[in-house]
Coordinates of C-alpha atoms and ligand atoms in Angstrom, one line a residue:
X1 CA 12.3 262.2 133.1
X2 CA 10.9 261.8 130.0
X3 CA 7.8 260.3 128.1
X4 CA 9.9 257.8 126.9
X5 CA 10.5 256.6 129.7
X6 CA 7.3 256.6 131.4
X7 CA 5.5 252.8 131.2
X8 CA 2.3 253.8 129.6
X9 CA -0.9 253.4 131.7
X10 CA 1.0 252.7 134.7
X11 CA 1.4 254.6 137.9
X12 CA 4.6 256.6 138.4
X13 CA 5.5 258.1 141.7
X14 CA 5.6 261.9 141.9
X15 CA 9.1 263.7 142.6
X16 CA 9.5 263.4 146.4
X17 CA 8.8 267.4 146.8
X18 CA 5.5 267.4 144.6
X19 CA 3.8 264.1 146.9
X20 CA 5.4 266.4 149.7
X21 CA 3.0 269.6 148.4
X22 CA 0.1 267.6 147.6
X23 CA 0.4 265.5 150.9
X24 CA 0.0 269.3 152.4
X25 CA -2.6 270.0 150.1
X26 CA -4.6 267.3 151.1
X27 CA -4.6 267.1 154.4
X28 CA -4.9 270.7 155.8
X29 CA -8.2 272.7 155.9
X30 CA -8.4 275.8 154.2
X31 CA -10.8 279.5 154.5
X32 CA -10.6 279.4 150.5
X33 CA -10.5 276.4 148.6
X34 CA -12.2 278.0 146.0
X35 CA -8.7 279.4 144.7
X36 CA -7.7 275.9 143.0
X37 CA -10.3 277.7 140.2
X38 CA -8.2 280.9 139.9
X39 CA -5.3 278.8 139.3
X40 CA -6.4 276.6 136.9
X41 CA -8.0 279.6 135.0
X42 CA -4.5 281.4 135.8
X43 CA -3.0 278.4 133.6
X44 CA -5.6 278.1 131.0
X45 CA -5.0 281.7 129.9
X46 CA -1.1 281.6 130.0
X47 CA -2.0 278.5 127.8
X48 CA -3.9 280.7 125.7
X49 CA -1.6 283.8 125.9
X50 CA 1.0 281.2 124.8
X51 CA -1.2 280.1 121.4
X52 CA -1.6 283.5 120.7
X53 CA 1.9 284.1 120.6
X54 CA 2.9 281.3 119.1
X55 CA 0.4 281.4 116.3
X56 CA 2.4 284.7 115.0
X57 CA 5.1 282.7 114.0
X58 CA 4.3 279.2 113.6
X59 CA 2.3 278.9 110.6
X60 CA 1.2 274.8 110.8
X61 CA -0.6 275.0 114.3
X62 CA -3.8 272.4 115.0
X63 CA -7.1 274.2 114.7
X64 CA -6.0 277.8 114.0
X65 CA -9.3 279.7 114.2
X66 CA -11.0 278.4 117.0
X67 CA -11.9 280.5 119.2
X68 CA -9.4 281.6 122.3
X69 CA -11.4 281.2 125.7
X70 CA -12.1 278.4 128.9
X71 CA -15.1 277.2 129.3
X72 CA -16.6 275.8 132.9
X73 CA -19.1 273.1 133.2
X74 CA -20.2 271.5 136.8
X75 CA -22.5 268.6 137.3
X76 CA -23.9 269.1 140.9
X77 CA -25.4 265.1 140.6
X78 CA -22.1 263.2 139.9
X79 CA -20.1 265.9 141.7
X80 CA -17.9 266.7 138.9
X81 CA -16.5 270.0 137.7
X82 CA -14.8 270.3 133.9
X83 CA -12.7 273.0 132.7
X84 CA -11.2 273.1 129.2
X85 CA -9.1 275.7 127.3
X86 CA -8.3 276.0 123.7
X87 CA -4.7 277.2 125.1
X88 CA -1.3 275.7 123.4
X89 CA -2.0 272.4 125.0
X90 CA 0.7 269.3 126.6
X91 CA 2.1 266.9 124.8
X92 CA 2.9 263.8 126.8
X93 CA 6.4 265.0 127.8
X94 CA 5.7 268.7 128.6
X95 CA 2.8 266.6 130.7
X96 CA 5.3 264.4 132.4
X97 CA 7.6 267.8 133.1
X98 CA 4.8 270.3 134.0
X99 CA 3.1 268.0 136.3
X100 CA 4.6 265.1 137.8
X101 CA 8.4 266.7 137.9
X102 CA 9.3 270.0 139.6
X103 CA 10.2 271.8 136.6
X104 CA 11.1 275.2 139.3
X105 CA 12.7 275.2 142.8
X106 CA 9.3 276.3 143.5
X107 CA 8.1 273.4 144.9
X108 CA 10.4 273.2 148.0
X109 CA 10.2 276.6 148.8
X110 CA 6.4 276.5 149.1
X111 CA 6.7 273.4 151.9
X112 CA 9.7 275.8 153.7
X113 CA 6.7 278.5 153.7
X114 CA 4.2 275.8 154.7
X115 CA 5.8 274.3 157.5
X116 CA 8.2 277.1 158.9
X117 CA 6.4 280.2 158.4
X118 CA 2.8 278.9 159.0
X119 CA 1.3 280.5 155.9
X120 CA -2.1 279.2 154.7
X121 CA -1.9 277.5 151.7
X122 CA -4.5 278.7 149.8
X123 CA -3.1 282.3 150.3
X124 CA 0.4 281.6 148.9
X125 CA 0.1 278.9 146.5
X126 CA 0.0 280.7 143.2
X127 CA 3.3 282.9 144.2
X128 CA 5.4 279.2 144.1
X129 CA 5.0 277.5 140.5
X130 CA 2.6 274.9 142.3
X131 CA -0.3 276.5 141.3
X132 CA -2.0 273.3 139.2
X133 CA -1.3 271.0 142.7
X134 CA -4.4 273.1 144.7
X135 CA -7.0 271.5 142.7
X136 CA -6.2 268.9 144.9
X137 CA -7.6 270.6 148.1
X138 CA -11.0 270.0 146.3
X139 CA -10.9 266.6 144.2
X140 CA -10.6 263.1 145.0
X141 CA -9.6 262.5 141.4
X142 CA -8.0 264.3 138.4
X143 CA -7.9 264.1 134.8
X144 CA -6.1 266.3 132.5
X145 CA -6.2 265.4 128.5
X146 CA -4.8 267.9 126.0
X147 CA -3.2 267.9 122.7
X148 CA -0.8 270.1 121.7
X149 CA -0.4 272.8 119.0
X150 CA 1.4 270.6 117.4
X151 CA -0.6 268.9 114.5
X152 CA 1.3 265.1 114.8
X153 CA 1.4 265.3 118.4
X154 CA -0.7 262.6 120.0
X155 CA -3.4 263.3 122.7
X156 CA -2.4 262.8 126.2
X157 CA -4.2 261.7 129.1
X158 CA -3.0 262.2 132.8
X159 CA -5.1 261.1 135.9
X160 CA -3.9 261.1 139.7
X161 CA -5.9 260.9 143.1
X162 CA -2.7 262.9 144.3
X163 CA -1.6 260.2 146.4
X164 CA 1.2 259.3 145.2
X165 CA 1.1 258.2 141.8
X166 CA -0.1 259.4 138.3
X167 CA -0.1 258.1 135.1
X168 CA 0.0 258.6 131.4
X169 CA -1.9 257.3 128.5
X170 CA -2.0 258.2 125.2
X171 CA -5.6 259.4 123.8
X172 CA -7.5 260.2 120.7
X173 CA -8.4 263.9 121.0
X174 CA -9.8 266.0 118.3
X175 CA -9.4 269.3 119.6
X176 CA -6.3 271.7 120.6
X177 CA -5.7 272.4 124.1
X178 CA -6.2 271.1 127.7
X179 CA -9.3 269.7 129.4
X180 CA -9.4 269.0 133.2
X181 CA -11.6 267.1 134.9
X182 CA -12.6 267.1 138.2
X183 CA -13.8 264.4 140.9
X184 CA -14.9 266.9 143.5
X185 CA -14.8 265.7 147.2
X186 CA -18.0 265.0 148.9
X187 CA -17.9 268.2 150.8
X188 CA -16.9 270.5 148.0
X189 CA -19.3 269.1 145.6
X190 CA -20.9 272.5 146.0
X191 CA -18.8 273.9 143.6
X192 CA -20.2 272.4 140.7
X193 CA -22.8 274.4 141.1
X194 CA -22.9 277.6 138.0
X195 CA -23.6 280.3 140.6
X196 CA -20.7 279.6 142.6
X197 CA -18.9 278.9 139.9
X198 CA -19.7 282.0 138.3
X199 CA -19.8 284.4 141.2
X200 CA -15.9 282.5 141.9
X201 CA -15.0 283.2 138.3
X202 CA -15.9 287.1 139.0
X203 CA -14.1 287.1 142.2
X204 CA -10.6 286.0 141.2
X205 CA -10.8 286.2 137.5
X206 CA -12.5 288.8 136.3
X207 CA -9.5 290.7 134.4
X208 CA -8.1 287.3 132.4
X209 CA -8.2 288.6 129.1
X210 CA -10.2 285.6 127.7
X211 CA -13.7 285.0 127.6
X212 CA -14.5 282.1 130.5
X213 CA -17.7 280.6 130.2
X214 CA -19.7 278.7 132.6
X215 CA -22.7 276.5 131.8
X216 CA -25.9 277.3 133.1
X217 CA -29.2 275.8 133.4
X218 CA -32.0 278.1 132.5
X219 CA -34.6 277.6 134.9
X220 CA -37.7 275.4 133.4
X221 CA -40.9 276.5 135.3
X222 CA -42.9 272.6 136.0
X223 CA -44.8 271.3 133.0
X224 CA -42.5 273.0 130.0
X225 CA -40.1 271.5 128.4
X226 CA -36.6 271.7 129.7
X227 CA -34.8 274.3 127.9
X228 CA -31.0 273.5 126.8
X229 CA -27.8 274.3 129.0
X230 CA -25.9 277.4 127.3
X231 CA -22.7 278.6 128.1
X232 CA -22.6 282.4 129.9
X233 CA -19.3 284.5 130.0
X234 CA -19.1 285.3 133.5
X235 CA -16.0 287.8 133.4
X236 CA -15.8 291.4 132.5
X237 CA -12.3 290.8 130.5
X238 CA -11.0 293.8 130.2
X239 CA -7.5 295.6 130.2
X240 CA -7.8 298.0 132.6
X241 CA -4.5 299.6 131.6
X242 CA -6.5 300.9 128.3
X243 CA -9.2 301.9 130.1
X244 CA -9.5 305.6 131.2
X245 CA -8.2 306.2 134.7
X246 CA -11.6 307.7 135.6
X247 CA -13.6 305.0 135.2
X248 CA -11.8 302.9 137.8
X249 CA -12.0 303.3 141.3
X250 CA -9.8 302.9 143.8
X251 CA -11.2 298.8 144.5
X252 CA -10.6 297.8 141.1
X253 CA -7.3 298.8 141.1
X254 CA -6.7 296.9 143.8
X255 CA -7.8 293.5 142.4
X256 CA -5.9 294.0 139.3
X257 CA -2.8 294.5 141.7
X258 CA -3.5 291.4 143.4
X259 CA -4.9 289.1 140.2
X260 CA -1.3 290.6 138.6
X261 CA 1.1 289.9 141.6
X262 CA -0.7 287.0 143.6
X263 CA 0.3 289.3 146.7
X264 CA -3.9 288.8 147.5
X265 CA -3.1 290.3 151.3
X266 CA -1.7 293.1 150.0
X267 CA -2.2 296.4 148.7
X268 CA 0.1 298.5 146.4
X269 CA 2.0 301.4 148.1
X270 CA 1.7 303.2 145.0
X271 CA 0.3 303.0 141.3
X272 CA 0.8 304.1 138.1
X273 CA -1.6 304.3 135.2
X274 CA 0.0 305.5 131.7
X275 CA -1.2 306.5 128.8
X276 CA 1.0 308.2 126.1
X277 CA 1.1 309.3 122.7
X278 CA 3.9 311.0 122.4
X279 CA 6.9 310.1 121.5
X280 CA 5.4 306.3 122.0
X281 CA 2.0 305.5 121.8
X282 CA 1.9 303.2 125.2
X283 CA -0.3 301.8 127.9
X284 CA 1.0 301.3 131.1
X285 CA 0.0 300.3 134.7
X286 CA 2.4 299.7 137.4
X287 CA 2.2 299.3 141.1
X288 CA 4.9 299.6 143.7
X289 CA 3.8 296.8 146.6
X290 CA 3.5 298.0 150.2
X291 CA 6.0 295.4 151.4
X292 CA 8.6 293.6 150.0
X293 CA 8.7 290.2 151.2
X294 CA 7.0 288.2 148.3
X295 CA 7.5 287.6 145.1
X296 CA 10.3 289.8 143.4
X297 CA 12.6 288.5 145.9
X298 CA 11.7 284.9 144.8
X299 CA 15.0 284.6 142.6
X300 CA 17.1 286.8 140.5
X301 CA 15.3 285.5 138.0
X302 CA 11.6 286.4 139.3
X303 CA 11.3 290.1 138.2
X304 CA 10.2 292.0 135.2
X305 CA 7.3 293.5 133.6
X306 CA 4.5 292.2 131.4
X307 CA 5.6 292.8 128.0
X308 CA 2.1 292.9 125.7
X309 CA 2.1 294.2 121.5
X310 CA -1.4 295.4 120.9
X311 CA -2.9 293.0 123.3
X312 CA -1.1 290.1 122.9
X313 CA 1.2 289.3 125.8
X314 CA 4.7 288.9 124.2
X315 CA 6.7 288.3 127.5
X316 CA 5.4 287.6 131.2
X317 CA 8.6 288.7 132.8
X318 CA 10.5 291.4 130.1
X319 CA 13.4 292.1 132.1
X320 CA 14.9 294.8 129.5
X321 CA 12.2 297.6 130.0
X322 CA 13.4 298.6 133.1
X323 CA 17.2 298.5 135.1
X324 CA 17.6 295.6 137.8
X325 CA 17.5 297.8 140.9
X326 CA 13.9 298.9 139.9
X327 CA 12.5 295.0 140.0
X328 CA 10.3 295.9 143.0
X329 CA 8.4 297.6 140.3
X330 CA 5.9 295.3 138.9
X331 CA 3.0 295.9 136.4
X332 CA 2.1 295.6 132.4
X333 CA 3.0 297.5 129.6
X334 CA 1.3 297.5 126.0
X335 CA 2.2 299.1 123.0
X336 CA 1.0 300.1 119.2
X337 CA 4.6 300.7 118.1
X338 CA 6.3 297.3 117.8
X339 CA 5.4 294.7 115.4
X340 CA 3.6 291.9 116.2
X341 CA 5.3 289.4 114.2
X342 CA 9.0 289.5 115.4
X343 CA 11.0 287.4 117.4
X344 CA 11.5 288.0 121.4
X345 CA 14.8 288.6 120.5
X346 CA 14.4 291.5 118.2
X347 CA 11.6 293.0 120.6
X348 CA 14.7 292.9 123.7
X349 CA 16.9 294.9 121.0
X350 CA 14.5 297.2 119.8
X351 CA 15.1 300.7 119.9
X352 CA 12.2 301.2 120.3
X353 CA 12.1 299.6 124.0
X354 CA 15.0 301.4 125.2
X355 CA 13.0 304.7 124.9
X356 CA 9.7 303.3 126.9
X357 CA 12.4 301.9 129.4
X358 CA 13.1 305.6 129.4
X359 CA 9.4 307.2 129.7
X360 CA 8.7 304.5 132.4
X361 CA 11.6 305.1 134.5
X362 CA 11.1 309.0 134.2
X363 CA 7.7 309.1 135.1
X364 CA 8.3 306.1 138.1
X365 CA 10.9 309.0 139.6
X366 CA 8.6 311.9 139.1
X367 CA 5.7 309.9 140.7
X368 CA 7.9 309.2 143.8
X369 CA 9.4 312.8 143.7
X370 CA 5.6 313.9 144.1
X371 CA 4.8 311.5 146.8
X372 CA 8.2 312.3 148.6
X373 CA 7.1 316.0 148.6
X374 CA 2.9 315.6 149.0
X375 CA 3.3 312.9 151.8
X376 CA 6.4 312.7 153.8
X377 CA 4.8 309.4 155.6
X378 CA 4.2 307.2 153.2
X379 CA 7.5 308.4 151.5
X380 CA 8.8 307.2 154.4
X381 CA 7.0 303.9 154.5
X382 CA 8.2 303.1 150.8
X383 CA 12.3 304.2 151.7
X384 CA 12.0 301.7 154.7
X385 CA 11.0 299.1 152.3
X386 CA 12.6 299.5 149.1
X387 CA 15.2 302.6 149.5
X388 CA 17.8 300.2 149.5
X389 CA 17.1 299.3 145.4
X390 CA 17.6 303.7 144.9
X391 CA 20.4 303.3 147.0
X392 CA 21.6 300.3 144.3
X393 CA 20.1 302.7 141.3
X394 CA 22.9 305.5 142.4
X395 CA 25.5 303.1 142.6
X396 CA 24.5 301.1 139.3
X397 CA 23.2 303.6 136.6
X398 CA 25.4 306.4 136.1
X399 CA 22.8 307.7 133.3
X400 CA 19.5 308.0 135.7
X401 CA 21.7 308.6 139.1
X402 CA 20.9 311.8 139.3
X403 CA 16.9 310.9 139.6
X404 CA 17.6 308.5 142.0
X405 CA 19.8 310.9 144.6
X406 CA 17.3 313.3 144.9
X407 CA 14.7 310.7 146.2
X408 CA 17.9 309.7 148.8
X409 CA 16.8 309.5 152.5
X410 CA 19.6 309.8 155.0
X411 CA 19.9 309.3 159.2
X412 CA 21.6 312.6 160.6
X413 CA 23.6 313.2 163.8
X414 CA 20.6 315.7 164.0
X415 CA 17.9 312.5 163.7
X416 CA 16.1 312.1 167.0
X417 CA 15.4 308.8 165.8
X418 CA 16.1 306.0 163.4
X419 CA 13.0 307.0 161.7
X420 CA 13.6 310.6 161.3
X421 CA 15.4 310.7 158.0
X422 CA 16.4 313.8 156.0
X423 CA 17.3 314.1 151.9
X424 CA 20.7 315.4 150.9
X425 CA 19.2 319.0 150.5
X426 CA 18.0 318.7 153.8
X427 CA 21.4 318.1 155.1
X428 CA 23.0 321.0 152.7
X429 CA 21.0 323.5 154.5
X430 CA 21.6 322.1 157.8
X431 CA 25.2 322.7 157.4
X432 CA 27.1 325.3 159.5
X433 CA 28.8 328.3 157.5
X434 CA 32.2 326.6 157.8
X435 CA 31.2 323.3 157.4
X436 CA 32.8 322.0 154.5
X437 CA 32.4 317.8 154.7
X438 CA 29.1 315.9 154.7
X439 CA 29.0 313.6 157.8
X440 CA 27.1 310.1 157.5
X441 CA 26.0 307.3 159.4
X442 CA 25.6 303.9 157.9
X443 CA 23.0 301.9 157.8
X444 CA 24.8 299.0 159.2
X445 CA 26.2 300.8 162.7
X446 CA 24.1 303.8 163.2
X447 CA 26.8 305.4 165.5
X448 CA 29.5 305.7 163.1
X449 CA 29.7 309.3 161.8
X450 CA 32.0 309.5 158.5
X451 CA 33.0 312.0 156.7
X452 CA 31.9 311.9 152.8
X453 CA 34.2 313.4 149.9
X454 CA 30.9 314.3 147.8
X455 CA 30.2 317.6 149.3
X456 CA 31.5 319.6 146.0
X457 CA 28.9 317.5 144.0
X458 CA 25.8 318.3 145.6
X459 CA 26.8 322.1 146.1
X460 CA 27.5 322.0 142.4
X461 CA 23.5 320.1 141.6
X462 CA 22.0 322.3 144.4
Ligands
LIG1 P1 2.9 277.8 137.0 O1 1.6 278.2 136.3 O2 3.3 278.8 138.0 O3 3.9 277.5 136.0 P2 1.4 275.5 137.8 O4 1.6 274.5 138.8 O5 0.1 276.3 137.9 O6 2.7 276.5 137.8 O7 1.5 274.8 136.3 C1 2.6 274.1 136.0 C2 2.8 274.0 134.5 O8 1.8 273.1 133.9 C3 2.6 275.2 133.7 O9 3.7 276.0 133.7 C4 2.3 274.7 132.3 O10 3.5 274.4 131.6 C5 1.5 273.4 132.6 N1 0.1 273.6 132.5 C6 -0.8 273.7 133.5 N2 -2.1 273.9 133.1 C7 -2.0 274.0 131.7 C8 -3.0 274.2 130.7 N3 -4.3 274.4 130.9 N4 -2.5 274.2 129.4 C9 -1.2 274.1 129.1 N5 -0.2 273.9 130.1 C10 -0.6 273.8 131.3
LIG2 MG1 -0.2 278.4 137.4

């Protein structure tokens, strides 16, 4: 559907599968509902990563120095909560396709996760492209205006109580980007309060690379005069991935993981902080989760790592960095060596990203080499989960295969159970005197014993 064809100022009905996640939104209680504020932040600063980007480029954009950031503004009396960004705004059709339509399959796949797997909503949410739909767990009403980048595209006005109908009217609006305001339900009205905001804002938020300011009241002791409200950044903003590993513990690491992935149960299995000069001058953190079952496997589609060029994020998902079989990987990377003002198509053919593809995948294979030998356990934990992608790697890249066979874990006829897994080495130096054919059982029928032609190859790599 398109603008065109929406009646203005009249309600439409919402796609079947969006009043489906909203009626679920609504209606179930939840131990967080203060997430619908990560998510909307989580939008305002791809909205501003996306000016950012754009603004290397595009030369006529509206308002082109003011400042990049979101700021937060409750008012605990009428109950209402306003957030605004100075991102690359909506015009009335990306409006009508971004919220209204389901742009991504993501919609249905949420409501599968909802109502066969039991998960909790507010845990999930952000992981399905339905993100902007929780701010309905804590409003009666919502309001988004924006005005695009653009500089003749009109304002835009969108409001919905989420059941069942929205609609669209044009507006006169001055400044770039999107402003949302909330009706807060009478028992969440406590979350237009600036503590909570604030202390919410450093919770889930506290790495989005723009400032977010909340409004606060100073305090007027009785008798003075009331001093003005001021907006107070309430997040650190910082990328950890520049920062020196020393001054992060173990905790921060973790929420970066998590703000990063969306996988907020989990932990990561492994990490990876990287800092290079030499031959590239890169930043780099990456994390292996502990468990596969979210995200990455989302689509074929749904992998790659955050491409950024001195700061500014060029690509959310850059699939080219790193081969397919390695998408469990996930993470950002930064660099001082490209230049800022190319196309994303001339960045994917760079040179110069084929050789941090290379530093990244060498140093993801040394890392696991190290844990494989330092601690057999949790070696084992991450070959249970994602051994199968090495297993792909060997079959896949002739160039890195030999990396990937050495990290190889393999069931033996001498394995007293399924778990008790040996490398190829391992089985080398099992082997009798006259043995002269490597045996293996497959994963599929663990009582099948074959006999493998490859023996000459690891002899010869031994
Ligand atoms: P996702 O963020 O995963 O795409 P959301 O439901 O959170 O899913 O948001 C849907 C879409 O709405 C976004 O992809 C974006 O196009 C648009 N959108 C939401 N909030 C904003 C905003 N503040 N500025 C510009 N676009 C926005
Ligand atoms: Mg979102």
């Amino acid at each position: 559907m398109s603008e065109q064809n929406i009646p203005k100022g009249e309600p439409v009905a919402f796609q079947a599968e969006i009043q489906q996640v909203l009626d679920i939104l609504i209606h179930s209680l939840y131990s967080e509902p203060e997430i619908f504020l990560r998510e909307l932040v989580s939008n305002a600063s791809d909205a501003l990563n996306r000016f950012k980007f754009t603004k290397l480029t595009e030369e006529n954009v509206l308002e082109p120095d003011a400042e990049l950031g979101i700021w937060i503004k409750g008012d605990t009396e009428a109950g209402t909560l306003t957030i605004r960004d100075s991102g690359i705004g909506m015009t009335g059709d990306e409006m009508v396709a971004s919220i209204g339509t389901i742009a991504k399959s993501g919609a249905s796949e949420f409501i599968e996760a909802m109502k066969e797997k039991g998960e909790a909503a507010d845990e999930v949410i952000g992981r399905f492209g339905v993100g902007f739909y929780s701010v309905f767990m804590v409003a009666d009403e919502v309001k988004v205006s924006s005005r695009s980048f653009q500089p003749d595209a009109k304002g835009s006005v969108w409001t919905s109580d989420g059941k069942g109908t929205y609609v669209l009217e044009e507006a006169d609006i001055a400044e770039r980007g999107t402003t949302i305001e909330i009706k807060l339900k009478e028992d969440h009205k406590a979350f237009a309060e600036s503590y909570r905001l604030s202390s919410t804002i450093r919770k889930h938020s506290d790495f989005v690379e723009f400032p977010i300011y909340v409004e606060e009241k100073p305090y007027t002791p009785e008798g003075e005069e009331e001093k003005p409200a001021e907006f107070k950044k309430a997040n650190e903003q910082s990328a950890l991935w520049r920062e020196s590993s020393k001054d992060i513990d173990d905790e921060k690491y973790k929420s970066f993981y998590q703000a990063l992935t969306m996988d907020y149960a989990g932990d990561p299995l492994m990490r990876l902080h990287l800092q290079t000069d030499v031959p590239l001058q890169l930043y780099s953190l990456l994390f292996i989760p502990s468990k596969r079952n979210f995200q990455m496997f989302r689509s074929e589609e749904d992998f790659g790592l955050k491409l950024y060029v001195r700061k500014v994020m060029i690509q959310e998902k850059f699939k080219e960095l790193l081969p397919p079989y390695l998408r469990f990987v996930q993470g950002v990377v930064d660099t001082e060596d490209l230049p800022l003002n190319v196309s994303r198509q001339m960045v994917q053919e760079s040179p110069l990203i084929k050789k941090m593809g290379e530093v990244l995948i060498g140093r993801i294979a040394s890392e696991l080499k190290k844990m494989a030998k330092k601690d057999v356990e949790k070696y084992n934990t991450f070959w249970k989960e994602f051994g199968i992608f090495l297993k792909e790697g060997v079959a896949s890249d002739f160039q890195h295969k030999d990396k990937w066979i050495e990290l190889l874990r393999f069931n033996t006829t001498q394995s007293e159970t399924q778990d008790d897994i040996h490398s190829l080495a391992q089985y080398v130096e099992c082997m009798k005197p006259d043995q002269e054919e490597i045996y293996y059982v497959s994963a599929e029928n663990f009582n099948t014993v074959s006999r493998s032609p490859h023996l000459e190859y690891f002899r010869e790599n031994d």
